[in-house]
Amino acid sequence: MNITLELANEVIAAVQWRAQYEGIAVACAVVDTGGNLVAFGRMDGANLITIDTAIGKAFTAISIGADTVGLSAAIQPGAPLFGTGLTLAGSRSFVPYAGGLLLRSGDEVIGALGVSGAASSEVDHEIGAPSAQLP
Amino acid sequence: MNITLELANEVIAAVQWRAQYEGIAVACAVVDTGGNLVAFGRMDGANLITIDTAIGKAFTAISIGADTVGLSAAIQPGAPLFGTGLTLAGSRSFVPYAGGLLLRSGDEVIGALGVSGAASSEVDHEIGAPSAQLP
Amino acid sequence: MNITLELANEVIAAVQWRAQYEGIAVACAVVDTGGNLVAFGRMDGANLITIDTAIGKAFTAISIGADTVGLSAAIQPGAPLFGTGLTLAGSRSFVPYAGGLLLRSGDEVIGALGVSGAASSEVDHEIGAPSAQLP
Amino acid sequence: MNITLELANEVIAAVQWRAQYEGIAVACAVVDTGGNLVAFGRMDGANLITIDTAIGKAFTAISIGADTVGLSAAIQPGAPLFGTGLTLAGSRSFVPYAGGLLLRSGDEVIGALGVSGAASSEVDHEIGAPSAQLP
């Protein structure tokens, strides 16, 4: 099963509601299980870098089959993925920072969410996390 | 508000005047708030690498909503942005070194300036800094 | 001599048989001596990131004239290739991780194999290794 | 003044003669002062990776206005250019390793030479160095 546009828009609305409540302007992206963009929204005031970063975090999560929250540790010198880094390449950007989350309906992965714009990537992850489990 | 070509040319002329006074040949780039190039000038004798680097510094500053002067520290091993590095990609290059500065009219950001060519990125920043605050 | 499609398919089938026996879903790629893709297969359930990674590992092995298994050590800070990292660029991706293996017929290199999808790159290498020496 | 094809071919022939004498197969590239390729030759047996690497070393040298021999040190963690790394992008590749050398006629820079294929980049530099000063 693949995420629908309707559901993707609901996810983004919920994430943006939380961001607004925290006083943060974020960009949110939802990709389907093929890694292709379904919906995207950038709140007024979010920096330009959040565009590729949010889309890339969603793409990265679905590409590795896991949330991106552990990638920062895995790319440090001596760690297994050292040599992997940020690759800005439009909608296929690889972004090894927290804020990319798998979206699940029950146990099934149906897409991924990317959030960018908070003061740290960990906060991006926290703002997105409550929306990762769908009905 | 977005920077005008006239104002961008004045910024570049002022930066180049200071560079010439210091005996340095630099490239200068000004982008608007959308990250798109408005004006560019490379002084005779500045190396080829300064082209993409100056444009990229301006793009990077407007993209992250801040001067680039702190990025070198942020991309070190263990720091939050470790894994981010120089990405030469024409006018959308990401350049994590000092010398990218937000241009402000009053408190409002109206564009960004990138300077490249001095012996160190910190000097690029210093040469650009007096032009960052516009009338 | 260059690897044939028939032989490439046999290599991939053998690697996938071992992966299935170990309960792992991998992508396998075989390139010829010119670094161009001859055959590719991604087992059901292998993550999207394995596509470019497997193809890139095969390309990297034939490009450097050696298995990729030693590259992780060579790109650490202070090591000779520090500054080299993962570059995702379709079928010409540079992937500095284990799992890229030269394919030999007797002593002659006739192509290269890339494997991606196991829990670690070292396991990718182990799954591929028994197929590296061809008749 | 810009290097001529005739002179570029002489440089490459001399470098290849030395490489052959040392029993090494290298690729050699010569670019003009605009960073554009003038001549290139890859000796039989040199790995595929030497193509982009040799061209990129020549491009990098002319781009930074200096031999590339010091770049490895400058890109280490904590050093000024940390965050800069290998960027394979065809004839505009940035290659931060020894083996890129400015070509001078008298004091004037007229192009750059890139050498790749020896066991280490430092040897690439040594093989190229005697050809860097032109009549």
Coordinates of C-alpha atoms in Angstrom, one line a residue:
Chain A
M1 CA 0.0 0.0 0.0
N2 CA 1.1 3.5 -0.8
I3 CA 0.3 6.7 1.0
T4 CA -2.5 8.8 -0.6
L5 CA -2.3 12.5 -1.2
E6 CA -5.1 13.0 1.2
L7 CA -3.3 11.2 4.0
A8 CA 0.0 13.0 3.1
N9 CA -1.7 16.4 3.4
E10 CA -3.1 15.4 6.8
V11 CA 0.4 14.4 8.0
I12 CA 1.9 17.7 6.8
A13 CA -1.0 19.7 8.4
A14 CA -0.5 17.9 11.7
V15 CA 3.3 18.5 11.7
Q16 CA 2.9 22.1 10.8
W17 CA 0.4 22.6 13.6
R18 CA 2.9 21.3 16.1
A19 CA 5.7 23.4 14.6
Q20 CA 3.5 26.5 14.8
Y21 CA 2.6 25.7 18.4
E22 CA 6.4 25.6 19.2
G23 CA 7.0 28.8 17.2
I24 CA 9.1 27.1 14.6
A25 CA 8.8 27.4 10.8
V26 CA 9.5 24.1 9.1
A27 CA 9.3 22.5 5.7
C28 CA 7.5 19.1 5.5
A29 CA 7.8 16.5 2.7
V30 CA 6.0 13.2 2.2
V31 CA 7.3 10.6 -0.3
D32 CA 5.7 7.3 -1.3
T33 CA 7.3 3.9 -1.0
G34 CA 9.1 4.5 -4.3
G35 CA 10.8 7.6 -2.9
N36 CA 8.8 10.0 -5.0
L37 CA 7.4 13.2 -3.7
V38 CA 3.6 13.2 -2.9
A39 CA 3.2 16.4 -1.0
F40 CA 5.3 19.3 0.4
G41 CA 4.7 22.5 2.3
R42 CA 7.1 25.1 3.5
M43 CA 5.8 27.4 6.3
D44 CA 6.4 31.1 5.8
G45 CA 9.8 32.1 7.2
A46 CA 11.5 28.7 6.8
N47 CA 14.9 29.0 5.2
L48 CA 15.5 28.0 1.6
I49 CA 17.8 25.1 2.7
T50 CA 14.8 23.4 4.3
I51 CA 13.3 22.6 0.9
D52 CA 15.9 20.1 -0.4
T53 CA 16.6 19.0 3.2
A54 CA 13.1 18.1 4.1
I55 CA 12.5 16.3 0.8
G56 CA 15.9 14.6 1.1
K57 CA 15.2 13.4 4.6
A58 CA 12.0 11.7 3.5
F59 CA 13.8 10.2 0.5
T60 CA 16.7 9.0 2.7
A61 CA 14.3 7.4 5.3
I62 CA 12.5 5.4 2.6
S63 CA 15.8 4.6 0.9
I64 CA 17.4 3.1 3.9
G65 CA 14.2 1.6 5.3
A66 CA 14.6 3.3 8.6
D67 CA 14.3 6.6 10.4
T68 CA 17.3 8.9 9.7
V69 CA 17.8 9.7 13.4
G70 CA 20.8 7.4 13.8
L71 CA 22.7 8.4 10.7
S72 CA 24.8 11.2 12.3
A73 CA 26.5 8.7 14.5
A74 CA 27.0 6.2 11.7
I75 CA 28.9 8.7 9.5
Q76 CA 31.5 9.8 12.1
P77 CA 35.2 8.9 11.5
G78 CA 35.7 5.2 12.2
A79 CA 32.0 4.4 12.0
P80 CA 30.7 2.1 9.2
L81 CA 29.3 4.8 6.9
F82 CA 32.1 7.3 7.3
G83 CA 32.5 8.8 3.9
T84 CA 28.8 9.3 3.5
G85 CA 27.5 12.9 3.7
L86 CA 25.0 15.4 2.6
T87 CA 24.3 15.1 -1.1
L88 CA 22.0 17.9 -2.4
A89 CA 20.5 16.5 -5.6
G90 CA 16.9 17.8 -5.7
S91 CA 14.3 15.2 -4.8
R92 CA 16.9 12.5 -4.6
S93 CA 19.1 14.2 -2.0
F94 CA 20.7 12.1 0.6
V95 CA 20.5 13.8 4.0
P96 CA 22.1 11.9 6.9
Y97 CA 20.4 13.9 9.7
A98 CA 17.5 13.3 12.1
G99 CA 14.0 14.3 10.8
G100 CA 13.3 11.6 8.2
L101 CA 10.7 9.2 9.5
L102 CA 9.0 6.1 8.0
L103 CA 5.2 6.4 7.8
R104 CA 3.4 3.3 8.8
S105 CA -0.2 2.1 8.6
G106 CA -0.3 -0.6 11.2
D107 CA 3.0 -2.4 10.6
E108 CA 3.3 -1.6 6.9
V109 CA 5.5 1.1 5.6
I110 CA 3.5 3.3 3.2
G111 CA 5.8 6.2 2.8
A112 CA 8.1 8.6 4.6
L113 CA 8.1 12.0 6.1
G114 CA 10.9 14.6 6.1
V115 CA 11.0 17.7 8.4
S116 CA 13.5 20.5 8.3
G117 CA 13.7 23.9 9.9
A118 CA 14.0 23.6 13.7
A119 CA 17.1 24.7 15.6
S120 CA 18.4 21.1 15.5
S121 CA 17.6 18.0 13.5
E122 CA 16.6 16.2 16.7
V123 CA 13.8 18.7 17.1
D124 CA 12.8 18.1 13.5
H125 CA 12.5 14.4 14.4
E126 CA 10.4 15.1 17.6
I127 CA 8.0 17.4 15.7
G128 CA 7.5 14.7 13.1
A129 CA 7.4 11.6 15.3
P130 CA 3.7 11.9 16.5
S131 CA 2.6 11.7 12.9
A132 CA 4.6 8.7 11.8
Q133 CA 2.0 6.1 12.9
L134 CA -1.1 6.4 10.7
P135 CA -4.5 4.7 11.2
Chain B
M1 CA 11.9 43.6 -0.4
N2 CA 14.6 42.3 -2.7
I3 CA 17.9 43.8 -3.5
T4 CA 18.1 45.7 -6.8
L5 CA 20.8 45.4 -9.4
E6 CA 21.9 49.0 -8.7
L7 CA 22.4 48.3 -5.1
A8 CA 24.1 44.9 -5.8
N9 CA 26.5 46.6 -8.1
E10 CA 27.3 49.2 -5.4
V11 CA 27.9 46.4 -2.8
I12 CA 30.3 44.7 -5.2
A13 CA 32.1 47.9 -6.1
A14 CA 32.7 48.7 -2.4
V15 CA 33.9 45.2 -1.6
Q16 CA 36.3 45.3 -4.6
W17 CA 37.6 48.7 -3.5
R18 CA 38.5 47.3 -0.1
A19 CA 40.1 44.2 -1.7
Q20 CA 42.2 46.3 -4.1
Y21 CA 43.3 48.5 -1.1
E22 CA 44.5 45.3 0.6
G23 CA 46.1 44.0 -2.6
I24 CA 43.8 41.0 -2.9
A25 CA 41.9 39.9 -6.0
V26 CA 38.5 38.6 -5.1
A27 CA 35.3 37.4 -6.8
C28 CA 32.1 38.9 -5.4
A29 CA 28.5 37.7 -5.9
V30 CA 25.2 39.0 -4.8
V31 CA 22.0 36.9 -4.7
D32 CA 18.5 38.0 -4.0
T33 CA 16.3 36.5 -1.3
G34 CA 15.4 33.6 -3.6
G35 CA 19.0 32.6 -3.8
N36 CA 19.3 33.7 -7.4
L37 CA 22.3 35.6 -8.8
V38 CA 21.8 39.3 -9.3
A39 CA 25.4 40.5 -9.9
F40 CA 28.9 39.1 -10.0
G41 CA 32.4 40.4 -10.6
R42 CA 35.7 38.7 -10.6
M43 CA 38.8 40.9 -10.3
D44 CA 41.7 40.3 -12.7
G45 CA 44.0 37.7 -11.2
A46 CA 41.4 36.0 -9.0
N47 CA 41.6 32.2 -9.3
L48 CA 39.0 30.2 -11.2
I49 CA 37.8 28.5 -8.0
T50 CA 36.6 31.8 -6.7
I51 CA 33.7 31.9 -9.3
D52 CA 31.7 29.0 -8.0
T53 CA 32.9 29.7 -4.4
A54 CA 31.8 33.3 -4.2
I55 CA 28.4 32.5 -5.8
G56 CA 28.0 29.5 -3.6
K57 CA 28.8 31.4 -0.4
A58 CA 26.1 34.0 -1.2
F59 CA 23.6 31.2 -2.0
T60 CA 24.6 29.3 1.2
A61 CA 24.1 32.4 3.4
I62 CA 20.6 33.1 2.1
S63 CA 19.8 29.4 2.2
I64 CA 20.6 29.0 5.9
G65 CA 19.4 32.4 6.8
A66 CA 22.7 33.4 8.4
D67 CA 26.3 34.4 7.6
T68 CA 28.4 31.4 6.7
V69 CA 31.2 32.3 9.1
G70 CA 30.2 29.7 11.7
L71 CA 29.9 26.7 9.3
S72 CA 33.4 25.5 9.5
A73 CA 33.0 24.7 13.2
A74 CA 29.6 23.1 12.6
I75 CA 30.8 20.6 10.1
Q76 CA 33.7 19.1 12.2
P77 CA 33.5 15.5 13.3
G78 CA 31.0 15.2 16.2
A79 CA 29.4 18.6 15.4
P80 CA 25.7 18.7 14.3
L81 CA 26.4 19.2 10.6
F82 CA 29.2 16.8 10.2
G83 CA 28.7 15.1 6.9
T84 CA 28.0 18.4 5.1
G85 CA 30.7 19.7 2.9
L86 CA 31.6 21.7 -0.2
T87 CA 29.2 20.8 -3.0
L88 CA 30.2 22.5 -6.3
A89 CA 27.0 22.7 -8.4
G90 CA 27.0 26.0 -10.3
S91 CA 24.9 28.7 -8.8
R92 CA 23.4 26.4 -6.2
S93 CA 26.7 25.4 -4.7
F94 CA 26.9 24.8 -1.0
V95 CA 30.0 26.3 0.5
P96 CA 30.5 25.9 4.2
Y97 CA 33.2 28.5 4.7
A98 CA 33.3 32.1 5.9
G99 CA 32.6 34.8 3.3
G100 CA 28.9 34.5 2.8
L101 CA 26.9 37.4 4.4
L102 CA 23.3 38.3 4.7
L103 CA 22.6 41.8 3.2
R104 CA 20.2 43.8 5.3
S105 CA 18.2 47.0 4.8
G106 CA 17.4 48.0 8.3
D107 CA 16.5 44.7 9.9
E108 CA 15.2 43.1 6.8
V109 CA 17.2 40.6 4.8
I110 CA 17.2 41.6 1.1
G111 CA 19.8 39.3 -0.3
A112 CA 23.3 37.9 0.4
L113 CA 26.9 38.6 -0.6
G114 CA 29.6 36.0 -1.3
V115 CA 33.3 36.9 -1.3
S116 CA 36.1 34.5 -2.3
G117 CA 39.8 34.9 -3.1
A118 CA 41.6 36.1 0.0
A119 CA 44.3 34.0 1.7
S120 CA 41.7 32.7 4.1
S121 CA 37.9 32.6 4.2
E122 CA 37.9 34.7 7.4
V123 CA 39.6 37.5 5.4
D124 CA 36.9 37.1 2.7
H125 CA 34.3 37.7 5.5
E126 CA 36.1 40.8 6.8
I127 CA 36.3 42.3 3.4
G128 CA 32.6 41.8 2.9
A129 CA 31.4 42.7 6.3
P130 CA 31.4 46.5 6.0
S131 CA 29.0 46.2 3.0
A132 CA 26.5 43.9 4.7
Q133 CA 24.4 46.7 6.3
L134 CA 22.7 48.7 3.6
P135 CA 20.8 52.0 4.0
Chain C
M1 CA 37.9 -10.6 -22.5
N2 CA 34.7 -9.1 -21.2
I3 CA 32.0 -10.8 -19.1
T4 CA 29.0 -12.0 -21.1
L5 CA 25.4 -11.4 -20.1
E6 CA 25.0 -15.2 -19.6
L7 CA 27.9 -15.3 -17.1
A8 CA 26.8 -12.1 -15.4
N9 CA 23.3 -13.6 -14.8
E10 CA 24.9 -16.8 -13.4
V11 CA 27.0 -14.7 -11.0
I12 CA 23.9 -12.8 -9.8
A13 CA 21.8 -15.9 -9.4
A14 CA 24.5 -17.5 -7.3
V15 CA 24.9 -14.5 -5.1
Q16 CA 21.1 -14.2 -4.6
W17 CA 20.9 -17.9 -3.8
R18 CA 23.4 -17.4 -0.9
A19 CA 21.7 -14.2 0.2
Q20 CA 18.3 -16.0 0.3
Y21 CA 19.9 -18.9 2.3
E22 CA 21.2 -16.3 4.8
G23 CA 17.7 -14.6 4.9
I24 CA 19.0 -11.4 3.4
A25 CA 17.6 -9.3 0.5
V26 CA 20.3 -7.8 -1.6
A27 CA 20.8 -6.0 -4.9
C28 CA 23.5 -7.3 -7.2
A29 CA 25.1 -5.6 -10.1
V30 CA 27.7 -6.8 -12.7
V31 CA 29.7 -4.4 -14.8
D32 CA 32.1 -5.1 -17.7
T33 CA 35.7 -4.0 -17.8
G34 CA 34.6 -0.6 -19.1
G35 CA 32.6 0.0 -16.0
N36 CA 29.2 -0.3 -17.8
L37 CA 26.3 -2.2 -16.4
V38 CA 25.7 -5.7 -17.8
A39 CA 23.1 -7.1 -15.4
F40 CA 21.3 -6.2 -12.3
G41 CA 18.8 -7.7 -9.9
R42 CA 17.2 -6.5 -6.7
M43 CA 15.6 -9.1 -4.5
D44 CA 12.1 -8.3 -3.1
G45 CA 12.4 -6.3 0.1
A46 CA 15.8 -4.8 -0.5
N47 CA 15.8 -1.1 0.3
L48 CA 15.9 1.5 -2.5
I49 CA 19.4 2.6 -1.5
T50 CA 20.8 -0.7 -2.6
I51 CA 20.2 0.1 -6.3
D52 CA 22.7 2.8 -6.7
T53 CA 24.9 1.3 -4.0
A54 CA 25.3 -2.1 -5.7
I55 CA 25.9 -0.6 -9.1
G56 CA 28.3 1.9 -7.7
K57 CA 30.3 -0.8 -5.8
A58 CA 30.8 -2.7 -9.0
F59 CA 31.8 0.4 -10.9
T60 CA 34.1 1.4 -8.1
A61 CA 35.9 -2.0 -8.0
I62 CA 36.6 -2.0 -11.8
S63 CA 37.6 1.7 -11.6
I64 CA 40.2 1.3 -9.0
G65 CA 41.3 -2.2 -10.2
A66 CA 40.7 -3.8 -6.8
D67 CA 38.0 -5.0 -4.5
T68 CA 36.5 -2.2 -2.5
V69 CA 36.9 -3.9 0.8
G70 CA 39.9 -1.8 1.9
L71 CA 38.4 1.6 1.0
S72 CA 36.8 2.4 4.4
A73 CA 40.2 2.4 6.0
A74 CA 41.8 4.5 3.2
I75 CA 39.3 7.3 3.5
Q76 CA 39.6 7.9 7.3
P77 CA 41.1 11.2 8.5
G78 CA 44.9 11.2 7.9
A79 CA 44.7 8.3 5.5
P80 CA 45.8 8.8 1.8
L81 CA 42.3 9.0 0.4
F82 CA 40.7 11.2 3.1
G83 CA 38.3 13.5 1.3
T84 CA 36.9 10.8 -0.9
G85 CA 33.4 9.7 0.0
L86 CA 30.1 8.3 -1.3
T87 CA 29.1 10.0 -4.5
L88 CA 25.7 8.9 -5.7
A89 CA 25.7 9.6 -9.5
G90 CA 23.6 6.8 -11.1
S91 CA 25.7 4.1 -12.8
R92 CA 28.9 6.0 -12.2
S93 CA 28.5 6.3 -8.4
F94 CA 31.7 6.0 -6.3
V95 CA 31.0 3.8 -3.3
P96 CA 33.9 3.4 -0.9
Y97 CA 32.5 0.4 1.1
A98 CA 33.1 -3.3 1.0
G99 CA 30.9 -5.3 -1.5
G100 CA 32.6 -4.4 -4.8
L101 CA 34.6 -7.3 -6.2
L102 CA 36.6 -7.9 -9.3
L103 CA 35.4 -10.8 -11.4
R104 CA 38.2 -13.0 -12.8
S105 CA 38.4 -15.7 -15.3
G106 CA 41.7 -17.4 -14.4
D107 CA 44.0 -14.4 -13.7
E108 CA 42.2 -12.0 -16.1
V109 CA 39.8 -9.4 -14.8
I110 CA 36.6 -9.6 -16.9
G111 CA 34.3 -7.4 -14.9
A112 CA 33.2 -6.5 -11.4
L113 CA 30.4 -7.4 -9.0
G114 CA 28.6 -5.1 -6.6
V115 CA 26.5 -6.4 -3.7
S116 CA 24.4 -4.2 -1.3
G117 CA 21.7 -4.9 1.3
A118 CA 23.2 -7.0 4.1
A119 CA 23.5 -5.6 7.6
S120 CA 27.0 -4.5 7.0
S121 CA 29.2 -4.0 3.9
E122 CA 31.5 -6.7 5.1
V123 CA 28.7 -9.2 4.8
D124 CA 27.9 -7.9 1.3
H125 CA 31.5 -8.7 0.5
E126 CA 31.3 -12.2 2.0
I127 CA 28.1 -13.0 0.1
G128 CA 29.7 -11.9 -3.2
A129 CA 33.2 -13.4 -2.7
P130 CA 32.5 -17.1 -3.6
S131 CA 31.4 -15.8 -7.1
A132 CA 34.3 -13.6 -7.8
Q133 CA 36.4 -16.4 -9.4
L134 CA 34.9 -17.6 -12.6
P135 CA 35.8 -20.7 -14.7
Chain D
M1 CA 49.8 33.0 -23.0
N2 CA 48.1 29.7 -23.2
I3 CA 49.6 26.3 -23.6
T4 CA 49.5 24.9 -27.2
L5 CA 48.5 21.4 -28.2
E6 CA 52.0 20.8 -29.4
L7 CA 53.5 21.7 -26.1
A8 CA 50.8 19.8 -24.1
N9 CA 51.6 16.7 -26.1
E10 CA 55.3 17.1 -25.4
V11 CA 54.6 17.4 -21.7
I12 CA 52.4 14.2 -21.7
A13 CA 55.0 12.3 -23.7
A14 CA 57.7 13.2 -21.2
V15 CA 55.6 12.3 -18.2
Q16 CA 54.6 9.0 -19.8
W17 CA 58.3 8.2 -20.6
R18 CA 59.2 8.6 -17.0
A19 CA 56.2 6.6 -15.8
Q20 CA 57.1 3.8 -18.2
Y21 CA 60.7 3.9 -16.9
E22 CA 59.4 3.4 -13.4
G23 CA 57.1 0.6 -14.6
I24 CA 53.9 2.6 -13.8
A25 CA 50.8 3.1 -16.0
V26 CA 49.4 6.6 -15.6
A27 CA 46.9 8.9 -17.1
C28 CA 48.1 12.5 -17.9
A29 CA 45.9 15.5 -18.6
V30 CA 46.8 19.1 -19.6
V31 CA 44.4 22.0 -19.3
D32 CA 44.8 25.6 -20.4
T33 CA 44.6 28.6 -18.2
G34 CA 40.8 28.5 -18.5
G35 CA 40.7 25.0 -17.0
N36 CA 39.7 23.4 -20.2
L37 CA 41.2 20.2 -21.5
V38 CA 43.9 20.5 -24.2
A39 CA 45.3 16.9 -24.3
F40 CA 45.0 13.7 -22.5
G41 CA 46.5 10.2 -22.7
R42 CA 46.0 7.1 -20.6
M43 CA 48.7 4.4 -20.7
D44 CA 47.5 0.9 -21.3
G45 CA 46.7 -0.7 -18.0
A46 CA 46.0 2.4 -16.0
N47 CA 42.7 2.0 -14.1
L48 CA 39.5 3.7 -15.1
I49 CA 39.5 6.0 -12.1
T50 CA 42.7 7.7 -13.4
I51 CA 40.7 9.4 -16.2
D52 CA 38.6 11.7 -14.1
T53 CA 41.3 12.0 -11.5
A54 CA 44.1 13.1 -13.8
I55 CA 41.8 15.6 -15.6
G56 CA 40.5 16.8 -12.3
K57 CA 43.9 17.3 -10.8
A58 CA 44.9 19.5 -13.7
F59 CA 41.6 21.5 -13.3
T60 CA 42.1 21.8 -9.6
A61 CA 45.6 23.1 -9.9
I62 CA 44.7 25.8 -12.4
S63 CA 41.5 26.6 -10.3
I64 CA 43.4 27.2 -7.1
G65 CA 46.4 28.7 -8.8
A66 CA 48.8 26.3 -7.1
D67 CA 50.0 22.7 -7.2
T68 CA 47.6 20.4 -5.5
V69 CA 50.3 18.8 -3.4
G70 CA 49.3 20.6 -0.2
L71 CA 45.6 19.9 -0.4
S72 CA 45.5 16.7 1.6
A73 CA 46.7 18.5 4.7
A74 CA 44.4 21.4 4.2
I75 CA 41.2 19.2 4.1
Q76 CA 41.9 17.3 7.4
P77 CA 39.5 17.8 10.3
G78 CA 40.2 21.2 11.9
A79 CA 42.2 22.5 8.9
P80 CA 40.8 25.5 6.9
L81 CA 39.4 23.5 4.0
F82 CA 37.9 20.6 6.0
G83 CA 34.6 19.8 4.3
T84 CA 36.2 19.9 0.8
G85 CA 36.6 16.5 -0.8
L86 CA 36.8 14.6 -4.0
T87 CA 34.0 15.7 -6.4
L88 CA 33.9 13.6 -9.6
A89 CA 32.2 15.8 -12.2
G90 CA 33.8 15.0 -15.5
S91 CA 36.3 17.6 -16.7
R92 CA 35.5 19.9 -13.8
S93 CA 36.2 17.5 -11.0
F94 CA 37.8 18.8 -7.9
V95 CA 40.6 16.4 -6.8
P96 CA 42.3 17.4 -3.5
Y97 CA 45.3 15.1 -3.9
A98 CA 48.9 15.6 -5.1
G99 CA 49.5 15.2 -8.8
G100 CA 48.1 18.5 -10.1
L101 CA 50.9 20.9 -11.2
L102 CA 50.9 24.4 -12.7
L103 CA 52.8 24.6 -16.0
R104 CA 55.0 27.6 -16.3
S105 CA 56.8 29.3 -19.2
G106 CA 59.3 31.4 -17.4
D107 CA 57.3 32.8 -14.5
E108 CA 54.0 32.8 -16.4
V109 CA 51.4 30.1 -15.7
I110 CA 50.2 28.8 -19.1
G111 CA 48.2 25.7 -18.0
A112 CA 48.3 22.8 -15.7
L113 CA 49.1 19.1 -15.7
G114 CA 47.4 16.3 -13.9
V115 CA 48.9 12.9 -13.3
S116 CA 47.1 9.8 -11.8
G117 CA 47.9 6.1 -11.6
A118 CA 51.0 5.7 -9.4
A119 CA 50.8 3.8 -6.1
S120 CA 50.4 7.2 -4.3
S121 CA 49.5 10.7 -5.2
E122 CA 52.9 11.9 -4.1
V123 CA 54.5 9.7 -6.7
D124 CA 52.1 11.1 -9.3
H125 CA 53.5 14.5 -8.3
E126 CA 57.1 13.4 -8.6
I127 CA 56.6 11.9 -12.0
G128 CA 55.0 15.1 -13.2
A129 CA 57.2 17.7 -11.6
P130 CA 60.2 17.6 -14.0
S131 CA 57.8 18.7 -16.8
A132 CA 56.2 21.6 -14.9
Q133 CA 58.8 24.1 -16.0
L134 CA 58.6 24.7 -19.8
P135 CA 61.0 26.6 -22.0

